[in-house]
Short mmCIF file of C-alpha atoms in Angstrom, two decimals:
data_model
loop_
_atom_site.label_atom_id
_atom_site.label_comp_id
_atom_site.label_asym_id
_atom_site.label_seq_id
_atom_site.Cartn_x
_atom_site.Cartn_y
_atom_site.Cartn_z
CA MET A 1 0.00 0.00 0.00
CA LYS A 2 1.24 3.50 -0.86
CA ILE A 3 0.17 6.88 0.50
CA ASP A 4 1.48 10.08 -1.11
CA LEU A 5 1.78 13.17 1.08
CA THR A 6 2.66 16.51 -0.51
CA ASP A 7 3.94 19.52 1.45
CA THR A 8 3.56 17.56 4.66
CA THR A 9 5.03 17.35 8.17
CA ALA A 10 6.52 14.63 10.34
CA SER A 11 3.31 14.45 12.38
CA LYS A 12 1.21 13.77 9.28
CA ILE A 13 3.71 11.13 8.15
CA ASN A 14 3.35 9.26 11.47
CA LYS A 15 -0.44 9.38 11.11
CA GLY A 16 -0.10 8.06 7.56
CA LEU A 17 1.96 5.09 8.83
CA VAL A 18 -0.70 4.21 11.39
CA LYS A 19 -3.45 4.52 8.79
CA ALA A 20 -1.59 2.33 6.30
CA ARG A 21 -0.89 -0.41 8.88
CA ARG A 22 -4.54 -0.52 9.89
CA ALA A 23 -5.61 -0.66 6.25
CA ILE A 24 -3.61 -3.84 5.61
CA GLY A 25 -4.54 -5.38 8.97
CA THR A 26 -1.14 -5.18 10.74
CA PRO A 27 -1.43 -2.52 13.45
CA ALA A 28 1.66 -3.79 15.30
CA VAL A 29 5.15 -2.61 14.36
CA GLY A 30 7.29 -5.75 13.97
CA VAL A 31 10.67 -4.21 13.17
CA VAL A 32 14.06 -4.39 14.90
CA LEU A 33 15.78 -1.15 13.83
CA THR A 34 15.49 2.09 11.90
CA LEU A 35 17.53 2.29 8.71
CA VAL A 36 18.09 5.82 7.39
CA VAL A 37 19.18 5.80 3.74
CA VAL A 38 20.71 9.05 2.47
CA THR A 39 20.89 9.24 -1.33
CA ASP A 40 20.08 11.41 -4.34
CA GLU A 41 17.37 11.13 -6.96
CA GLU A 42 19.66 9.42 -9.44
CA ASN A 43 20.54 6.55 -7.10
CA ALA A 44 17.32 6.44 -5.09
CA TYR A 45 15.84 3.41 -6.87
CA ASP A 46 18.93 1.22 -6.42
CA ALA A 47 19.39 2.27 -2.80
CA LEU A 48 15.74 1.66 -1.94
CA LYS A 49 15.77 -1.75 -3.61
CA ALA A 50 18.92 -2.77 -1.73
CA ALA A 51 17.42 -1.63 1.58
CA SER A 52 14.15 -3.45 0.89
CA ASP A 53 15.97 -6.69 0.02
CA ALA A 54 18.12 -6.43 3.14
CA SER A 55 15.00 -5.91 5.27
CA HIS A 56 13.93 -9.51 4.58
CA GLU A 57 16.73 -10.51 6.93
CA HIS A 58 16.42 -7.44 9.19
CA PRO A 59 12.84 -6.08 9.37
CA SER A 60 13.18 -2.34 9.72
CA ARG A 61 11.59 1.05 9.28
CA LYS A 62 13.38 2.52 6.28
CA LEU A 63 13.59 6.30 6.02
CA VAL A 64 14.92 7.28 2.58
CA VAL A 65 16.20 10.87 2.62
CA ILE A 66 16.47 12.48 -0.84
CA LYS A 67 17.70 16.07 -0.99
CA ARG A 68 16.28 17.72 -4.08
CA VAL A 69 18.40 20.40 -5.74
CA SER A 70 16.58 23.72 -6.27
CA ARG A 71 17.54 25.45 -9.51
CA SER A 72 16.38 29.00 -8.83
CA PRO A 73 17.17 31.29 -5.86
CA ARG A 74 13.47 31.61 -5.05
CA ASP A 75 13.04 27.82 -4.85
CA ARG A 76 16.04 27.56 -2.53
CA THR A 77 14.34 29.84 0.00
CA GLN A 78 11.08 27.87 -0.02
CA SER A 79 11.00 24.78 2.20
CA ARG A 80 8.85 21.80 1.36
CA LEU A 81 8.64 18.18 2.42
CA ASP A 82 7.02 15.51 0.29
CA ALA A 83 6.64 11.95 1.56
CA GLU A 84 5.62 8.58 0.24
CA VAL A 85 4.49 6.00 2.82
CA ARG A 86 4.81 2.34 1.85
CA VAL A 87 3.72 -0.68 3.87
CA GLY A 88 3.05 -4.31 3.04
CA ALA A 89 4.45 -5.84 -0.12
CA ASP A 90 5.60 -2.46 -1.43
CA ALA A 91 7.97 -1.98 1.52
CA GLY A 92 9.72 -5.33 1.75
CA SER A 93 9.76 -6.50 5.36
CA GLY A 94 8.76 -3.58 7.57
CA GLU A 95 7.71 -0.14 6.39
CA THR A 96 9.22 2.54 4.19
CA VAL A 97 8.97 6.32 4.11
CA VAL A 98 10.53 8.16 1.16
CA LEU A 99 11.28 11.76 2.14
CA ARG A 100 12.00 14.39 -0.51
CA LEU A 101 13.39 17.60 0.92
CA TYR A 102 13.26 20.92 -0.95
CA GLY A 103 14.81 24.27 -0.17
CA GLU A 104 16.19 25.14 3.25
CA VAL A 105 14.76 22.05 4.92
CA SER A 106 17.28 19.92 3.01
CA ASP A 107 19.99 21.40 5.23
CA HIS A 108 18.15 20.20 8.35
CA ALA A 109 17.29 16.61 7.46
CA GLN A 110 17.84 15.50 11.07
CA SER A 111 14.86 17.59 12.21
CA VAL A 112 12.63 15.65 9.80
CA VAL A 113 14.08 12.21 10.60
CA LEU A 114 14.17 12.51 14.39
CA PRO A 115 10.34 12.39 14.97
CA LEU A 116 10.11 9.33 12.71
CA LEU A 117 12.66 7.17 14.54
CA LEU A 118 11.35 4.12 16.35
CA PRO A 119 11.63 4.40 20.13
CA ASP A 120 14.09 2.06 21.90
CA ALA A 121 15.40 0.68 18.61
CA PRO A 122 18.92 1.04 17.16
CA VAL A 123 19.46 3.48 14.30
CA VAL A 124 21.71 2.79 11.30
CA VAL A 125 22.51 5.48 8.71
CA TRP A 126 23.68 4.43 5.26
CA TRP A 127 25.04 6.95 2.75
CA SER A 128 24.77 5.23 -0.62
CA VAL A 129 26.54 8.19 -2.32
CA ASP A 130 28.19 11.46 -1.27
CA ALA A 131 29.06 10.40 2.26
CA PRO A 132 30.26 13.18 4.58
CA ARG A 133 33.94 13.50 5.35
CA ASP A 134 33.26 12.79 9.02
CA PRO A 135 30.15 10.59 9.33
CA SER A 136 30.05 10.70 13.14
CA ALA A 137 30.00 14.52 13.12
CA ASP A 138 27.19 14.69 10.56
CA PRO A 139 23.80 15.66 12.09
CA LEU A 140 22.23 12.43 10.81
CA GLY A 141 25.23 10.35 11.83
CA ALA A 142 24.98 11.73 15.36
CA LEU A 143 21.55 10.07 15.69
CA SER A 144 22.83 6.58 14.89
CA GLN A 145 24.76 3.77 16.52
CA ARG A 146 26.10 2.52 13.19
CA ARG A 147 27.25 4.56 10.18
CA VAL A 148 27.69 2.82 6.83
CA THR A 149 29.49 4.41 3.89
CA ASP A 150 30.74 3.09 0.55
CA SER A 151 34.13 4.36 -0.59
CA TYR A 152 33.65 2.53 -3.90
CA ALA A 153 31.02 5.16 -4.84
CA ALA A 154 33.47 8.02 -4.22
CA GLU A 155 35.21 9.82 -7.05
CA LYS A 156 38.65 9.13 -5.50
CA PRO A 157 38.37 5.91 -3.48
CA VAL A 158 41.93 5.97 -2.10
CA GLU A 159 41.50 9.54 -0.84
CA GLU A 160 38.20 8.43 0.67
CA LEU A 161 40.00 5.72 2.66
CA ARG A 162 42.45 8.30 3.99
CA SER A 163 39.54 10.48 5.11
CA ARG A 164 37.85 7.51 6.78
CA ALA A 165 41.05 6.72 8.69
CA GLU A 166 41.41 10.30 9.91
CA SER A 167 37.80 10.65 11.06
CA TYR A 168 37.11 7.10 12.26
CA GLN A 169 34.88 6.69 15.28
CA PRO A 170 33.51 3.44 16.77
CA GLY A 171 30.46 2.49 14.75
CA ASP A 172 31.83 3.55 11.36
CA THR A 173 32.04 0.92 8.64
CA ASP A 174 32.33 0.65 4.85
CA LEU A 175 30.66 -1.61 2.30
CA ALA A 176 34.09 -1.93 0.65
CA TRP A 177 35.12 -3.77 3.82
CA ALA A 178 32.11 -6.10 3.62
CA ARG A 179 33.04 -6.97 0.04
CA ILE A 180 36.26 -8.69 1.18
CA THR A 181 34.68 -10.83 3.94
CA PRO A 182 34.74 -14.03 1.79
CA TRP A 183 38.37 -13.34 0.84
CA ARG A 184 39.39 -12.85 4.46
CA SER A 185 37.60 -16.03 5.50
CA MET A 186 39.20 -18.06 2.72
CA LEU A 187 42.71 -16.76 3.39
CA ALA A 188 42.39 -17.36 7.14
CA ALA A 189 41.26 -20.94 6.50
CA ALA A 190 44.14 -21.49 4.06
CA LEU A 191 46.76 -20.23 6.54
CA ASP A 192 45.41 -22.64 9.17
CA GLN A 193 46.42 -25.54 6.90
CA VAL A 194 50.11 -24.64 6.59
CA SER A 195 52.86 -24.16 9.16
CA THR A 196 55.34 -22.12 7.12
CA GLU A 197 56.51 -18.57 7.68
CA ILE A 198 55.08 -15.83 5.44
CA VAL A 199 57.73 -13.67 3.79
CA SER A 200 55.71 -11.21 1.64
CA VAL A 201 52.26 -10.71 0.12
CA GLU A 202 50.93 -9.30 -3.14
CA VAL A 203 47.28 -8.29 -3.66
CA ALA A 204 46.05 -7.62 -7.21
CA GLY A 205 42.83 -6.00 -8.35
CA GLU A 206 41.22 -3.10 -10.19
CA GLU A 207 42.94 0.24 -9.81
CA SER A 208 39.84 2.09 -8.58
CA ASN A 209 38.58 -0.60 -6.19
CA PRO A 210 39.16 0.34 -2.52
CA SER A 211 38.49 -3.23 -1.39
CA VAL A 212 41.92 -4.16 -2.76
CA GLU A 213 43.60 -1.59 -0.51
CA LEU A 214 41.54 -2.68 2.49
CA LEU A 215 42.47 -6.34 1.99
CA ALA A 216 46.14 -5.42 1.61
CA MET A 217 46.04 -3.28 4.74
CA TRP A 218 44.33 -6.06 6.68
CA LEU A 219 47.00 -8.59 5.65
CA ALA A 220 49.83 -6.20 6.46
CA ASP A 221 48.30 -5.32 9.82
CA ARG A 222 47.74 -8.96 10.80
CA LEU A 223 50.80 -10.67 9.32
CA HIS A 224 53.35 -7.89 9.92
CA VAL A 225 54.96 -8.43 6.52
CA HIS A 226 55.52 -6.30 3.45
CA VAL A 227 52.39 -6.20 1.26
CA ARG A 228 52.41 -4.91 -2.32
CA ARG A 229 49.39 -3.63 -4.21
CA ALA A 230 49.28 -4.68 -7.88
CA VAL A 231 46.94 -3.48 -10.64
CA SER A 232 44.96 -5.91 -12.78
CA ALA A 233 42.10 -5.75 -15.25
CA GLY A 234 39.59 -7.07 -12.71
CA PRO A 235 36.76 -7.58 -12.14
CA GLY A 236 37.25 -6.45 -8.55
CA LEU A 237 39.82 -8.42 -6.59
CA THR A 238 41.65 -10.94 -8.76
CA GLN A 239 44.51 -12.50 -6.79
CA VAL A 240 46.28 -12.75 -3.46
CA ARG A 241 49.73 -14.34 -3.43
CA LEU A 242 51.52 -15.12 -0.18
CA GLU A 243 55.20 -16.00 -0.46
CA THR A 244 56.14 -18.44 2.30
CA THR A 245 59.24 -20.45 3.21
CA GLY A 246 57.46 -23.58 2.00
CA GLY A 247 56.22 -22.18 -1.32
CA PRO A 248 53.62 -19.69 -2.55
CA ILE A 249 49.97 -19.69 -1.49
CA THR A 250 47.71 -18.18 -4.16
CA LEU A 251 44.02 -17.39 -4.29
CA HIS A 252 43.16 -16.40 -7.86
CA ARG A 253 39.79 -15.29 -9.25
CA SER A 254 39.51 -14.17 -12.85
CA ASP A 255 35.78 -14.23 -13.59
CA GLY A 256 34.26 -12.73 -10.44
CA ALA A 257 32.56 -16.00 -9.48
CA MET A 258 34.93 -18.95 -8.95
CA ALA A 259 38.46 -18.86 -7.58
CA THR A 260 41.36 -21.31 -7.42
CA LEU A 261 43.18 -21.91 -4.15
CA ALA A 262 46.72 -23.31 -4.43
CA LEU A 263 48.63 -24.50 -1.35
CA PRO A 264 52.16 -25.94 -1.25
CA GLY A 265 52.13 -29.71 -1.54
CA GLN A 266 48.37 -29.88 -2.12
CA PRO A 267 46.28 -30.10 -5.29
CA ASP A 268 44.56 -26.95 -6.49
CA ARG A 269 40.94 -26.61 -5.49
CA ALA A 270 38.05 -24.51 -6.78
CA VAL A 271 36.25 -22.29 -4.26
CA ALA A 272 33.21 -20.04 -4.61
CA LEU A 273 34.00 -16.31 -4.38
CA LYS A 274 31.02 -14.69 -6.08
CA ARG A 275 30.77 -10.91 -6.14
CA ARG A 276 27.79 -10.02 -3.96
CA GLU A 277 24.98 -7.55 -4.44
CA THR A 278 24.66 -4.36 -2.41
CA SER A 279 21.69 -5.79 -0.49
CA GLU A 280 23.80 -8.72 0.73
CA LEU A 281 26.58 -6.37 1.83
CA LEU A 282 24.12 -4.15 3.67
CA ALA A 283 22.50 -7.15 5.37
CA GLU A 284 25.93 -8.26 6.59
CA GLU A 285 26.61 -4.86 8.13
CA LEU A 286 23.23 -4.88 9.88
CA ARG A 287 24.03 -8.18 11.64
CA ARG A 288 26.29 -6.43 14.11
CA LEU A 289 25.82 -3.04 15.71
CA ASP A 290 28.95 -3.06 17.89
CA PRO A 291 32.21 -1.39 16.73
CA ASP A 292 34.26 -3.38 14.22
CA ASP A 293 37.73 -3.30 15.79
CA THR A 294 39.27 -5.35 12.97
CA TYR A 295 38.13 -2.83 10.37
CA ALA A 296 39.42 0.03 12.51
CA SER A 297 42.84 -1.57 12.90
CA ALA A 298 43.16 -2.28 9.16
CA LEU A 299 41.96 1.21 8.22
CA ARG A 300 44.39 2.92 10.56
CA PHE A 301 47.30 0.92 9.12
CA GLY A 302 47.25 3.42 6.27
CA VAL A 303 47.18 3.23 2.49
CA ASP A 304 50.54 5.00 2.21
CA ARG A 305 52.33 2.17 4.02
CA LEU A 306 51.51 -0.31 1.27
CA GLY A 307 54.14 -1.15 -1.31
CA GLY A 308 52.75 -0.35 -4.75
CA ILE A 309 53.84 -1.90 -8.01
CA GLN A 310 52.90 -0.85 -11.51
CA SER A 311 50.86 -2.77 -14.03
CA ALA A 312 52.59 -4.40 -16.99
CA ALA A 313 51.58 -1.57 -19.35
CA GLU A 314 52.84 1.09 -16.93
CA ARG A 315 56.15 -0.70 -16.48
CA ALA A 316 56.65 -0.91 -20.26
CA GLU A 317 55.78 2.77 -20.70
CA ALA A 318 58.13 3.81 -17.90
CA ALA A 319 60.96 1.75 -19.37
CA ALA A 320 60.47 3.36 -22.80
CA ASP A 321 60.66 6.88 -21.33
CA GLN A 322 63.91 6.27 -19.48
CA PRO A 323 67.22 7.07 -21.34
CA VAL A 324 69.50 4.18 -22.14
CA PRO A 325 72.49 4.31 -19.76
CA ALA A 326 75.94 4.59 -21.31
CA LEU A 327 77.86 1.32 -21.32
CA PRO A 328 81.43 1.28 -20.00
CA VAL A 329 84.09 1.09 -22.74
CA ARG A 330 86.52 -1.73 -22.28
CA ALA A 331 89.81 -1.54 -24.22
CA VAL A 332 90.39 -4.63 -26.33
CA PRO A 333 93.83 -5.08 -27.90
CA GLU A 334 93.73 -5.22 -31.68
CA ALA A 335 95.22 -8.32 -33.17
CA THR A 336 98.44 -7.41 -35.06
CA PRO A 337 100.68 -9.64 -37.12
CA ALA A 338 103.62 -11.01 -35.24
CA SER A 339 105.97 -9.71 -37.98
CA ALA A 340 105.08 -6.03 -37.41
CA PRO A 341 105.65 -5.20 -33.72
CA ALA A 342 107.51 -2.00 -34.58
CA ALA A 343 104.57 -0.53 -36.51
CA SER A 344 102.27 -1.00 -33.52
CA ALA A 345 104.72 0.63 -31.12
CA SER A 346 105.28 3.55 -33.55
CA ALA A 347 101.54 4.21 -33.79
CA ALA A 348 101.22 4.23 -30.01
CA THR A 349 104.06 6.76 -29.55
CA SER A 350 102.80 9.09 -32.32
CA ALA A 351 99.42 9.77 -30.60
CA PRO A 352 98.87 13.12 -28.80
CA ALA A 353 99.55 13.27 -25.09
CA SER A 354 95.90 13.83 -24.12
CA THR A 355 94.74 10.89 -26.21
CA SER A 356 97.39 8.63 -24.73
CA ALA A 357 96.46 9.73 -21.23
CA SER A 358 92.76 8.92 -21.73
CA ALA A 359 93.63 5.58 -23.25
CA SER A 360 95.88 4.79 -20.32
CA ALA A 361 93.18 5.78 -17.82
CA SER A 362 90.55 3.57 -19.45
CA ALA A 363 92.94 0.64 -19.89
CA GLY A 364 94.27 0.79 -16.36
CA GLU A 365 97.61 1.75 -14.81
CA GLY A 366 99.05 3.32 -18.01
CA ASP A 367 99.79 0.23 -20.02
CA ALA A 368 101.61 1.72 -23.06
CA GLU A 369 100.96 -1.35 -25.23
CA ARG A 370 97.16 -0.70 -25.23
CA PRO A 371 95.87 0.71 -28.56
CA THR A 372 94.43 4.23 -28.81
CA PRO A 373 90.60 4.75 -28.80
CA ALA A 374 90.71 5.47 -32.52
CA LYS A 375 92.11 2.01 -33.23
CA MET A 376 89.70 0.13 -30.88
CA PRO A 377 87.05 -2.12 -32.46
CA PRO A 378 83.41 -0.97 -32.03
CA VAL A 379 81.78 -2.02 -28.73
CA LYS A 380 78.66 -4.12 -29.14
CA LYS A 381 75.68 -3.40 -26.84
CA GLN A 382 75.30 -6.03 -24.20
CA GLU A 383 72.24 -8.19 -24.54
CA GLY A 384 70.07 -7.83 -21.47
#
């Protein structure tokens, strides 16, 4: 059931929720939390669908906050709140209120959300796009126990991770961290099967995927070894290679669905590492409302402490731009007939003093029988 409310207030929205529940015959509120989804009009459909799918595992009251951009100065001074109340099959499990904020009220979204929060229930805020630099200091974030962002949706994901590390507060989390949960589980299980010492690690994945950096930081933080970040064509994470004293351990995924785990002395095995939907990632984050200390430790390790390596194309381009270093010239005596020793000695003594000095310096300790540079055979470039 849907109820549209134009130019409304929070009080009228609460009355609309009660009316809608009575109309479908469910007056009781059977939800466990309030999920506040902050998005824009462009991404509203995808965010609402993900929240509705996640609510099948976590029944919740979903408050979708959409800040509408006013084009004219007059519209920016006029405040208006439109709402759409959904219950029953249209709202997944629980109930949904879509809030569209116009004008000055868009700068005070917390005043609209606060009267709609469920009493004595935890609050989770999820920014699907355009997350604030400091989620805990945001007016909406201050209302919640859990703050979910997604650095993958940022324009510069690596810079976003640096900002998250600087402003981290207990309760902050990132969907990019949830994306690597199967990888972390698989690698932890693989390390339990071997008793060798880990020397170094390399993590490969897409250049603009922050989950690769988070996995590398987690490994470096936990294993206390040097971890390099490599670039691959994707999709997403593609490979983790751990160099150990007993041989390499590799977890390679090339198609985004199935991966191959290789352990020293054991046959390769296929494991499922499917890339998950946003609703599954959100449902995972809603399972726990306490601070994620493991995420905090990995995030604070720092992106700048990772060892980066270039992709194959970048290495080839860098090698082409570098000048070819000059090869050292080694004096090689010219073969002369045994019957003409005097001619060779005469040619050596007739050279200018400067030329003879340079020849002596390159040949070593002024050997007068070395030929002059003009009489040396051409030096061939060493094959590398």
